């Protein structure tokens, strides 16, 4: 059951990924991440002294500023800011730099679908570039449920509009373990199978949601591998310099 | 509240209220290990829920929903507008969620609450994508006139599970909605028939455009339940105190045929595994039945 996608991809095939880090001079860490035509720029400033109001001074505080490609920031962007902030807070070690604020600035360069997952990946790469202590990476993917009940990964803007439902899912990165039994288990499931963030639009059955989660999880393995390869490469370059 | 002797065990000696403030997490975990919460609820039980309809006389539909002490007031105002050319036979719904300073000590006057626009966006996503309201029913004259319904939800008391209470009040307000009677006048414009002034004298001549369409049919009514994931515990319908101490929140929205409208989790220290997701969905199903009953009782009277 192969469905034809506009750009000739297979249902679970991602668009070409590209990531470059340390591209901006002023921020402490920066990255650009693109999935096909969707491109996002992320910059990290911090940790800076002091925290925002109503935050716990015993923990590191994060703020996310979302800049759309054009125009004013609206409700959708505010929601993205909040989701991204909470996602970052859950993957970073908050006790290392208490009473500090780290700003993550997201600049959308082009939106061609799967914008939020793209921003999560970009923010993650920028945080690594800035050397912010993290527990693990977050790997984000967009899963779509088509009319005929099949699952499509990493949709473009056009595909997103045609789908009955879509889910943005964020997982921890898959670990490369030297232990023979692989990564540690939580309630009989590997750690990387837990969902950090899930946002869905549209109506789907509970079973379809689990199908989305399963497909998304499978795709995060290749995304994690891409992250790993990318970080190893730039590591070599910095050693040479 | 005298300070306890440093030589003695703090937890046995200290005043309960002081212990709750100083070691909130330990206080809660002590309760959770007994499968109980500080407000005497079992883990999977939601707070008492009350819905009242038609409290705002100036609105076309209104409802007040209370879940525990979380209070939401929703009101709908209908206005006639010209539909957009993309969808000439569809009306429109605009949803706004307000958090005035009265609702919580964390909201300062003059500065809008951070959570308000996010909840607003989630509410409109949920209500529009659930298909609860057929936008075609809001059409008056195709391409000429349609209803624009402004739904405003005010949070009067923010004590946790804001989204659940806001959605409940929105659904109740729509069930209470009475669409005003309007007629087409000679100039081809829509005017309200409200028995006032010159309208009344002309009313006999004019045929009401929407005589039989005074109520919206609500299908696939969505109901939501927020749960806290903490270690392996799942706490349904958290209070504000619980939300501030344990930060992993999951909101499940199901419609009346148990289809999933939204599964929302943003970050948090605890990862959601399939087993936890399944239990949350089960709790939401149970809660959906409760809410259906509560809303069903409203319709009778």
Coordinates of C-alpha atoms in Angstrom, one line a residue:
Chain A
X1 CA 0.0 0.0 0.0
X2 CA 2.2 2.7 -1.3
X3 CA 0.7 6.2 -1.5
X4 CA 2.1 8.8 -3.8
X5 CA 3.4 11.9 -2.2
X6 CA 3.8 15.1 -4.0
X7 CA 7.5 15.0 -4.0
X8 CA 7.7 11.2 -4.7
X9 CA 8.8 10.3 -1.2
X10 CA 7.8 7.1 0.6
X11 CA 5.3 7.5 3.5
X12 CA 7.9 7.1 6.1
X13 CA 10.7 8.9 4.3
X14 CA 12.0 12.1 5.7
X15 CA 13.1 15.1 3.7
X16 CA 16.8 15.7 3.4
X17 CA 18.2 17.0 6.7
X18 CA 20.9 19.7 7.0
X19 CA 22.4 21.1 10.2
X20 CA 25.2 23.5 10.7
X21 CA 26.3 24.9 14.0
X22 CA 28.3 27.9 15.2
X23 CA 27.1 30.0 12.3
X24 CA 26.5 33.2 14.3
X25 CA 29.3 35.2 16.0
X26 CA 27.6 36.9 18.9
X27 CA 25.4 34.1 20.5
X28 CA 27.0 31.6 22.8
X29 CA 25.6 28.9 20.6
X30 CA 23.8 28.8 17.3
X31 CA 22.5 26.4 14.8
X32 CA 20.5 26.2 11.6
X33 CA 18.4 23.2 10.9
X34 CA 16.5 22.4 7.7
X35 CA 14.2 19.6 6.7
X36 CA 13.6 20.0 3.0
X37 CA 12.5 23.6 2.5
X38 CA 11.6 24.2 6.2
X39 CA 14.5 26.1 7.7
X40 CA 14.9 27.4 11.3
X41 CA 17.7 29.4 12.9
X42 CA 18.3 29.1 16.6
X43 CA 20.6 31.1 18.8
X44 CA 21.3 30.6 22.5
X45 CA 22.5 33.4 24.9
X46 CA 23.4 32.4 28.4
X47 CA 23.4 31.3 31.1
X48 CA 22.9 34.9 32.2
X49 CA 22.7 36.1 35.8
X50 CA 19.3 36.5 37.4
X51 CA 15.9 34.9 36.6
X52 CA 12.6 36.0 35.3
X53 CA 9.7 36.7 37.7
X54 CA 7.8 33.8 39.1
X55 CA 10.6 31.3 38.4
X56 CA 12.3 29.1 40.9
X57 CA 15.6 30.7 41.9
X58 CA 17.1 27.3 42.8
X59 CA 16.9 26.1 39.2
X60 CA 18.1 27.3 35.8
X61 CA 15.5 29.3 33.9
X62 CA 14.9 29.3 30.2
X63 CA 13.1 31.7 28.0
X64 CA 12.2 31.1 24.4
X65 CA 11.6 33.9 21.9
X66 CA 10.0 32.9 18.7
X67 CA 10.4 35.2 15.6
X68 CA 8.1 34.4 12.7
X69 CA 9.3 34.8 9.1
X70 CA 7.2 38.0 8.8
X71 CA 4.7 39.9 10.8
X72 CA 3.8 40.0 14.4
X73 CA 3.9 37.2 16.9
X74 CA 0.4 35.7 17.4
X75 CA -1.2 33.1 19.5
X76 CA 0.2 30.2 17.5
X77 CA 3.7 31.5 18.1
X78 CA 3.0 32.0 21.8
X79 CA 1.9 28.4 22.0
X80 CA 5.1 27.3 20.2
X81 CA 7.2 29.3 22.7
X82 CA 5.5 27.7 25.6
X83 CA 5.9 24.2 24.2
X84 CA 9.5 24.7 23.3
X85 CA 10.3 26.2 26.7
X86 CA 8.8 23.3 28.5
X87 CA 10.5 20.8 26.2
X88 CA 13.9 22.4 26.7
X89 CA 13.4 22.6 30.5
X90 CA 12.7 18.8 30.6
X91 CA 15.9 17.9 28.7
X92 CA 18.3 20.3 30.4
X93 CA 20.0 19.8 33.8
X94 CA 18.4 22.6 35.7
X95 CA 20.4 22.3 38.9
X96 CA 23.8 23.0 37.5
X97 CA 23.4 26.8 36.9
X98 CA 20.8 27.9 39.4
X99 CA 19.5 31.4 39.4
X100 CA 20.4 32.0 35.7
X101 CA 18.4 32.6 32.6
X102 CA 19.2 31.1 29.2
X103 CA 17.5 32.7 26.2
X104 CA 16.8 30.6 23.1
X105 CA 15.8 32.6 20.1
X106 CA 14.2 30.9 17.2
X107 CA 14.1 32.6 13.8
X108 CA 11.9 31.0 11.2
X109 CA 13.6 31.3 7.8
X110 CA 11.1 29.3 5.8
X111 CA 8.0 27.4 6.8
X112 CA 7.2 24.4 4.6
X113 CA 5.5 22.1 7.1
X114 CA 6.7 20.4 10.3
X115 CA 7.8 23.8 11.7
X116 CA 7.6 23.0 15.4
X117 CA 9.6 19.7 15.2
X118 CA 12.2 21.5 13.1
X119 CA 12.5 24.3 15.7
X120 CA 12.9 21.7 18.5
X121 CA 15.7 20.1 16.6
X122 CA 17.4 23.4 15.9
X123 CA 17.1 24.5 19.5
X124 CA 18.6 21.3 20.6
X125 CA 21.6 21.7 18.3
X126 CA 22.1 25.3 19.4
X127 CA 22.0 24.2 23.1
X128 CA 24.7 21.6 22.4
X129 CA 26.7 24.3 20.6
X130 CA 26.4 26.6 23.6
X131 CA 27.5 23.9 25.9
X132 CA 24.4 24.0 28.1
X133 CA 24.3 20.9 30.4
X134 CA 21.7 18.5 29.1
X135 CA 20.4 15.1 30.2
X136 CA 19.9 13.9 26.6
X137 CA 18.9 15.3 23.3
X138 CA 15.3 15.8 22.1
X139 CA 14.4 14.5 18.7
X140 CA 11.2 15.8 17.2
X141 CA 9.2 14.5 14.3
X142 CA 5.8 15.3 12.7
X143 CA 3.5 12.4 11.9
X144 CA 0.4 12.7 9.8
X145 CA -2.7 10.6 9.4
X146 CA -4.0 10.6 5.8
X147 CA -7.6 10.1 4.8
X148 CA -7.0 6.5 3.9
X149 CA -5.6 5.7 7.4
X150 CA -1.9 5.5 6.4
X151 CA 0.7 7.4 8.4
X152 CA 3.0 9.9 6.7
X153 CA 6.1 11.3 8.2
X154 CA 7.6 14.8 8.0
X155 CA 4.9 16.4 5.8
X156 CA 5.4 19.5 3.7
X157 CA 3.0 22.4 4.2
X158 CA 0.7 21.2 1.3
X159 CA 0.5 17.7 2.8
X160 CA -0.2 19.1 6.3
X161 CA -3.3 20.8 5.0
X162 CA -4.7 17.7 3.3
X163 CA -4.3 15.4 6.3
X164 CA -7.1 14.5 8.7
X165 CA -4.9 14.7 11.8
X166 CA -1.3 15.3 12.7
X167 CA 0.9 14.8 15.7
X168 CA 4.1 16.6 16.7
X169 CA 6.1 14.2 18.8
X170 CA 9.3 14.7 20.7
X171 CA 11.4 11.7 21.9
X172 CA 14.7 11.4 23.7
X173 CA 17.5 10.5 21.3
X174 CA 18.3 6.8 20.9
X175 CA 21.4 5.9 22.8
X176 CA 24.4 4.1 21.4
X177 CA 25.1 1.6 24.2
X178 CA 28.1 -0.5 24.7
X179 CA 26.1 -2.7 27.1
X180 CA 24.8 -5.9 25.4
X181 CA 21.3 -5.5 26.8
X182 CA 21.0 -2.0 25.3
X183 CA 19.6 1.0 27.1
X184 CA 17.9 0.7 30.5
X185 CA 14.3 -0.2 30.7
X186 CA 11.4 1.7 32.3
X187 CA 8.2 -0.3 32.8
X188 CA 9.4 -2.8 30.2
X189 CA 10.1 -0.1 27.6
X190 CA 13.4 1.4 26.6
X191 CA 14.0 4.9 27.9
X192 CA 14.0 6.5 24.5
X193 CA 10.4 5.3 23.8
X194 CA 9.0 7.8 26.3
X195 CA 7.3 10.8 24.9
X196 CA 8.7 14.2 26.0
X197 CA 6.2 16.3 24.1
X198 CA 3.1 15.5 22.2
X199 CA 0.8 18.0 20.4
X200 CA -1.9 16.8 18.1
X201 CA -4.4 18.5 15.8
X202 CA -7.5 16.9 14.3
X203 CA -9.5 13.8 15.3
X204 CA -8.1 10.3 15.2
X205 CA -8.7 7.1 17.0
X206 CA -6.6 6.1 20.0
X207 CA -5.1 3.2 18.0
X208 CA -4.1 5.6 15.2
X209 CA -2.3 7.7 17.7
X210 CA -0.3 4.8 18.9
X211 CA 0.5 3.9 15.3
X212 CA 1.7 7.5 14.9
X213 CA 3.9 7.2 18.0
X214 CA 5.3 3.9 16.7
X215 CA 6.1 5.3 13.3
X216 CA 7.6 8.5 14.8
X217 CA 9.7 6.5 17.2
X218 CA 11.1 4.5 14.4
X219 CA 12.1 7.6 12.5
X220 CA 13.8 9.2 15.5
X221 CA 16.5 6.5 15.2
X222 CA 17.7 8.0 11.9
X223 CA 17.3 11.5 13.2
X224 CA 19.4 10.6 16.3
X225 CA 22.0 9.0 14.0
X226 CA 22.1 12.3 12.0
X227 CA 22.6 14.3 15.2
X228 CA 25.4 12.0 16.3
X229 CA 27.2 12.1 12.9
X230 CA 26.9 15.9 12.7
X231 CA 28.3 16.5 16.2
X232 CA 31.2 14.1 15.7
X233 CA 32.1 15.9 12.4
X234 CA 32.2 19.3 14.0
X235 CA 34.1 17.9 16.9
X236 CA 37.0 16.8 14.6
X237 CA 37.1 20.3 13.0
X238 CA 37.4 22.0 16.3
X239 CA 40.2 19.7 17.3
X240 CA 42.1 20.6 14.2
X241 CA 41.7 24.3 14.7
Chain B
X1 CA 4.5 26.8 65.0
X2 CA 7.6 26.5 67.1
X3 CA 10.8 25.4 65.5
X4 CA 11.4 21.7 66.2
X5 CA 14.5 20.6 68.0
X6 CA 17.3 19.8 65.6
X7 CA 17.9 16.5 67.4
X8 CA 14.4 15.1 66.7
X9 CA 13.0 13.8 63.4
X10 CA 11.5 16.8 61.6
X11 CA 8.6 15.0 60.0
X12 CA 7.2 13.6 63.2
X13 CA 7.6 16.7 65.2
X14 CA 6.8 19.5 62.8
X15 CA 3.5 21.0 62.3
X16 CA 1.7 19.5 59.2
X17 CA 1.2 22.8 57.5
X18 CA 4.8 23.8 58.0
X19 CA 6.0 20.4 56.6
X20 CA 3.7 20.9 53.6
X21 CA 5.3 24.3 52.9
X22 CA 8.9 23.3 53.5
X23 CA 8.9 19.9 51.9
X24 CA 6.0 20.0 49.4
X25 CA 7.2 17.1 47.3
X26 CA 7.8 14.8 50.3
X27 CA 4.4 15.8 51.7
X28 CA 2.7 14.8 48.5
X29 CA 4.7 11.6 48.0
X30 CA 3.8 10.5 51.5
X31 CA 0.1 10.8 50.5
X32 CA 0.6 9.2 47.1
X33 CA 2.2 6.1 48.7
X34 CA -1.1 5.6 50.5
X35 CA -3.0 6.1 47.2
X36 CA -4.6 9.2 48.5
X37 CA -4.3 13.0 47.9
X38 CA -4.2 15.8 50.5
X39 CA -7.8 16.7 49.6
X40 CA -8.9 13.2 50.4
X41 CA -9.4 12.2 46.7
X42 CA -8.2 8.9 45.3
X43 CA -5.6 9.4 42.6
X44 CA -7.8 8.9 39.5
X45 CA -10.8 10.9 40.7
X46 CA -11.7 14.4 39.5
X47 CA -13.1 17.0 41.7
X48 CA -16.8 17.8 42.1
X49 CA -18.1 19.5 39.0
X50 CA -21.0 21.9 38.7
X51 CA -22.3 23.6 35.5
X52 CA -24.8 26.4 35.5
X53 CA -26.4 27.7 32.3
X54 CA -27.6 31.2 31.3
X55 CA -26.1 33.4 34.0
X56 CA -25.3 36.3 31.7
X57 CA -28.5 37.9 30.5
X58 CA -26.8 40.2 28.0
X59 CA -25.1 37.3 26.2
X60 CA -26.8 34.9 23.7
X61 CA -25.5 31.9 25.5
X62 CA -23.5 31.6 28.7
X63 CA -22.4 29.0 31.3
X64 CA -20.5 28.9 34.5
X65 CA -18.4 25.7 35.1
X66 CA -16.8 24.8 38.4
X67 CA -14.4 21.9 38.8
X68 CA -13.5 22.0 42.5
X69 CA -12.7 25.6 43.0
X70 CA -11.5 26.3 39.4
X71 CA -14.2 28.5 38.0
X72 CA -14.8 29.5 34.4
X73 CA -17.5 31.8 33.0
X74 CA -18.1 31.5 29.3
X75 CA -20.4 33.8 27.3
X76 CA -21.2 33.8 23.6
X77 CA -22.3 36.8 21.6
X78 CA -23.6 36.4 18.0
X79 CA -23.0 39.0 15.4
X80 CA -23.9 39.0 11.7
X81 CA -20.9 39.2 9.3
X82 CA -20.2 38.7 5.6
X83 CA -18.6 35.3 5.2
X84 CA -15.2 35.1 3.5
X85 CA -15.2 34.2 -0.2
X86 CA -13.3 31.0 0.5
X87 CA -16.2 29.6 2.5
X88 CA -19.3 31.5 1.5
X89 CA -21.7 29.3 3.4
X90 CA -19.8 29.0 6.7
X91 CA -20.0 31.1 9.9
X92 CA -17.1 31.7 12.2
X93 CA -16.2 31.2 15.8
X94 CA -13.7 33.4 17.6
X95 CA -12.5 32.1 21.0
X96 CA -10.8 34.2 23.6
X97 CA -9.6 33.1 27.0
X98 CA -9.0 35.7 29.6
X99 CA -7.1 35.5 32.9
X100 CA -7.8 38.6 34.9
X101 CA -5.7 39.3 38.0
X102 CA -8.6 38.1 40.2
X103 CA -8.0 34.5 39.2
X104 CA -4.5 33.8 40.7
X105 CA -1.8 35.6 42.6
X106 CA 0.7 34.8 39.8
X107 CA -1.2 37.0 37.4
X108 CA -0.2 40.7 37.8
X109 CA -2.5 43.5 36.7
X110 CA -1.4 45.2 33.5
X111 CA 0.6 42.2 32.3
X112 CA -1.3 39.5 30.5
X113 CA -0.8 36.0 31.9
X114 CA 1.6 33.8 29.8
X115 CA -0.8 30.9 29.8
X116 CA -3.8 32.8 28.5
X117 CA -3.0 33.0 24.8
X118 CA -1.8 29.4 24.8
X119 CA -5.0 28.1 26.4
X120 CA -7.0 30.2 24.0
X121 CA -5.2 28.7 21.0
X122 CA -5.6 25.2 22.3
X123 CA -9.3 25.8 23.0
X124 CA -10.0 27.0 19.5
X125 CA -7.9 24.2 17.9
X126 CA -9.9 21.6 20.0
X127 CA -13.3 23.1 19.4
X128 CA -12.9 23.6 15.7
X129 CA -11.1 20.3 14.9
X130 CA -13.5 18.2 17.0
X131 CA -16.3 19.0 14.6
X132 CA -18.6 19.8 17.5
X133 CA -20.2 22.6 15.6
X134 CA -21.0 22.5 12.0
X135 CA -20.0 25.9 10.7
X136 CA -22.5 25.6 7.9
X137 CA -25.3 25.9 10.6
X138 CA -24.0 29.4 11.3
X139 CA -24.8 30.4 7.7
X140 CA -27.8 32.8 7.2
X141 CA -27.7 33.7 3.5
X142 CA -25.1 31.9 1.4
X143 CA -22.3 34.3 0.5
X144 CA -24.1 37.3 2.0
X145 CA -24.5 36.8 5.7
X146 CA -23.4 34.4 8.4
X147 CA -23.0 34.3 12.1
X148 CA -19.8 35.3 13.8
X149 CA -19.9 33.9 17.3
X150 CA -17.6 35.5 19.9
X151 CA -16.9 33.1 22.7
X152 CA -15.2 34.7 25.7
X153 CA -14.1 32.6 28.6
X154 CA -13.1 34.3 31.9
X155 CA -11.2 32.5 34.5
X156 CA -12.5 33.6 37.9
X157 CA -10.5 31.2 40.0
X158 CA -7.4 29.4 38.7
X159 CA -7.0 26.3 40.8
X160 CA -5.5 23.9 38.3
X161 CA -6.8 22.0 35.2
X162 CA -7.7 25.3 33.5
X163 CA -8.1 23.8 30.1
X164 CA -10.6 21.2 31.3
X165 CA -12.8 23.7 33.0
X166 CA -12.5 26.2 30.1
X167 CA -13.5 23.5 27.6
X168 CA -16.4 22.4 29.8
X169 CA -17.7 25.9 30.1
X170 CA -17.4 26.5 26.4
X171 CA -19.4 23.3 25.5
X172 CA -22.0 24.3 28.1
X173 CA -22.3 27.8 26.7
X174 CA -22.8 26.5 23.2
X175 CA -25.5 24.1 24.5
X176 CA -27.2 27.2 26.1
X177 CA -26.8 29.3 22.9
X178 CA -30.1 30.8 21.5
X179 CA -29.5 32.3 18.1
X180 CA -31.3 35.7 17.8
X181 CA -34.1 35.9 15.2
X182 CA -33.1 38.0 12.3
X183 CA -34.9 39.0 9.1
X184 CA -33.8 40.4 5.7
X185 CA -35.0 44.0 5.2
X186 CA -35.8 45.6 1.9
X187 CA -32.2 46.8 1.3
X188 CA -31.1 43.2 1.5
X189 CA -29.5 43.7 4.9
X190 CA -29.9 41.6 8.0
X191 CA -31.8 43.2 10.9
X192 CA -32.6 41.8 14.3
X193 CA -36.2 41.2 15.2
X194 CA -36.3 42.1 18.8
X195 CA -39.6 43.8 19.2
X196 CA -38.1 47.3 19.4
X197 CA -39.2 50.6 17.8
X198 CA -39.8 50.6 14.1
X199 CA -38.6 47.0 13.7
X200 CA -41.7 45.8 15.3
X201 CA -44.1 47.5 12.9
X202 CA -42.2 46.1 9.9
X203 CA -41.7 42.7 11.5
X204 CA -45.1 41.4 10.3
X205 CA -44.0 42.0 6.7
X206 CA -40.7 40.4 7.0
X207 CA -40.1 36.7 7.2
X208 CA -37.5 35.6 9.8
X209 CA -34.6 34.1 8.0
X210 CA -33.8 31.6 10.7
X211 CA -37.1 30.8 12.4
X212 CA -36.4 27.1 12.9
X213 CA -32.6 27.4 13.4
X214 CA -32.5 28.8 16.9
X215 CA -30.3 26.1 18.4
X216 CA -27.0 24.6 17.2
X217 CA -26.8 20.8 17.1
X218 CA -23.8 19.7 19.0
X219 CA -22.3 16.4 17.9
X220 CA -19.0 14.9 18.9
X221 CA -18.9 16.9 22.1
X222 CA -15.3 16.9 23.4
X223 CA -14.4 16.4 27.0
X224 CA -11.0 16.6 28.4
X225 CA -9.0 15.4 31.4
X226 CA -5.7 16.7 32.6
X227 CA -3.5 14.3 34.5
X228 CA -0.2 14.6 36.3
X229 CA 2.5 12.0 35.8
X230 CA 4.7 11.7 38.8
X231 CA 7.0 8.6 39.0
X232 CA 4.6 5.8 38.3
X233 CA 1.6 7.7 39.8
X234 CA -1.1 9.2 37.7
X235 CA -3.1 12.0 39.3
X236 CA -6.3 13.1 37.6
X237 CA -7.6 16.6 37.6
X238 CA -4.8 18.3 39.6
X239 CA -5.1 21.4 41.7
X240 CA -2.9 24.5 41.3
X241 CA -0.7 23.3 44.2
X242 CA -0.2 19.9 42.6
X243 CA 0.6 21.4 39.3
X244 CA 3.2 23.7 40.8
X245 CA 5.0 20.8 42.6
X246 CA 4.8 18.1 40.0
X247 CA 5.4 19.5 36.5
X248 CA 4.5 16.8 34.0
X249 CA 1.0 17.5 32.8
X250 CA -0.9 15.5 30.2
X251 CA -4.2 16.6 28.7
X252 CA -6.3 14.1 26.8
X253 CA -9.4 15.3 24.9
X254 CA -11.8 12.7 23.7
X255 CA -15.1 13.2 21.8
X256 CA -18.3 11.4 22.6
X257 CA -17.4 8.4 20.4
X258 CA -14.1 8.1 22.3
X259 CA -12.0 9.3 19.3
X260 CA -8.9 11.3 20.3
X261 CA -9.2 15.0 19.6
X262 CA -6.0 16.0 21.3
X263 CA -3.2 14.4 23.3
X264 CA -1.2 17.3 24.7
X265 CA 1.9 17.0 26.7
X266 CA 4.5 19.7 26.7
X267 CA 7.8 18.7 28.4
X268 CA 8.0 17.7 32.0
X269 CA 10.5 15.5 33.8
X270 CA 8.5 12.3 33.4
X271 CA 8.4 10.7 30.0
X272 CA 5.0 9.2 28.8
X273 CA 5.2 5.6 28.0
X274 CA 2.5 3.6 26.2
X275 CA 1.2 2.1 29.5
X276 CA 0.9 5.6 31.0
X277 CA -0.8 7.0 27.9
X278 CA -3.3 4.1 27.9
X279 CA -4.2 4.7 31.6
X280 CA -4.6 8.4 30.9
X281 CA -6.9 7.6 28.0
X282 CA -8.9 5.2 30.2
X283 CA -9.3 7.9 32.9
X284 CA -10.4 10.4 30.3
X285 CA -13.0 8.0 29.0
X286 CA -14.4 7.6 32.5
X287 CA -14.3 11.3 33.0
X288 CA -16.1 11.8 29.6
X289 CA -19.0 9.7 30.8
X290 CA -19.2 11.7 34.1
X291 CA -19.2 15.0 32.2
X292 CA -21.8 13.7 29.7
X293 CA -24.1 12.9 32.6
X294 CA -23.5 16.3 34.2
X295 CA -24.3 18.1 30.9
X296 CA -27.2 15.7 30.2
X297 CA -28.9 16.7 33.5
X298 CA -28.6 20.4 32.4
X299 CA -30.6 19.7 29.2
X300 CA -33.6 18.3 31.0
X301 CA -34.4 21.4 32.9

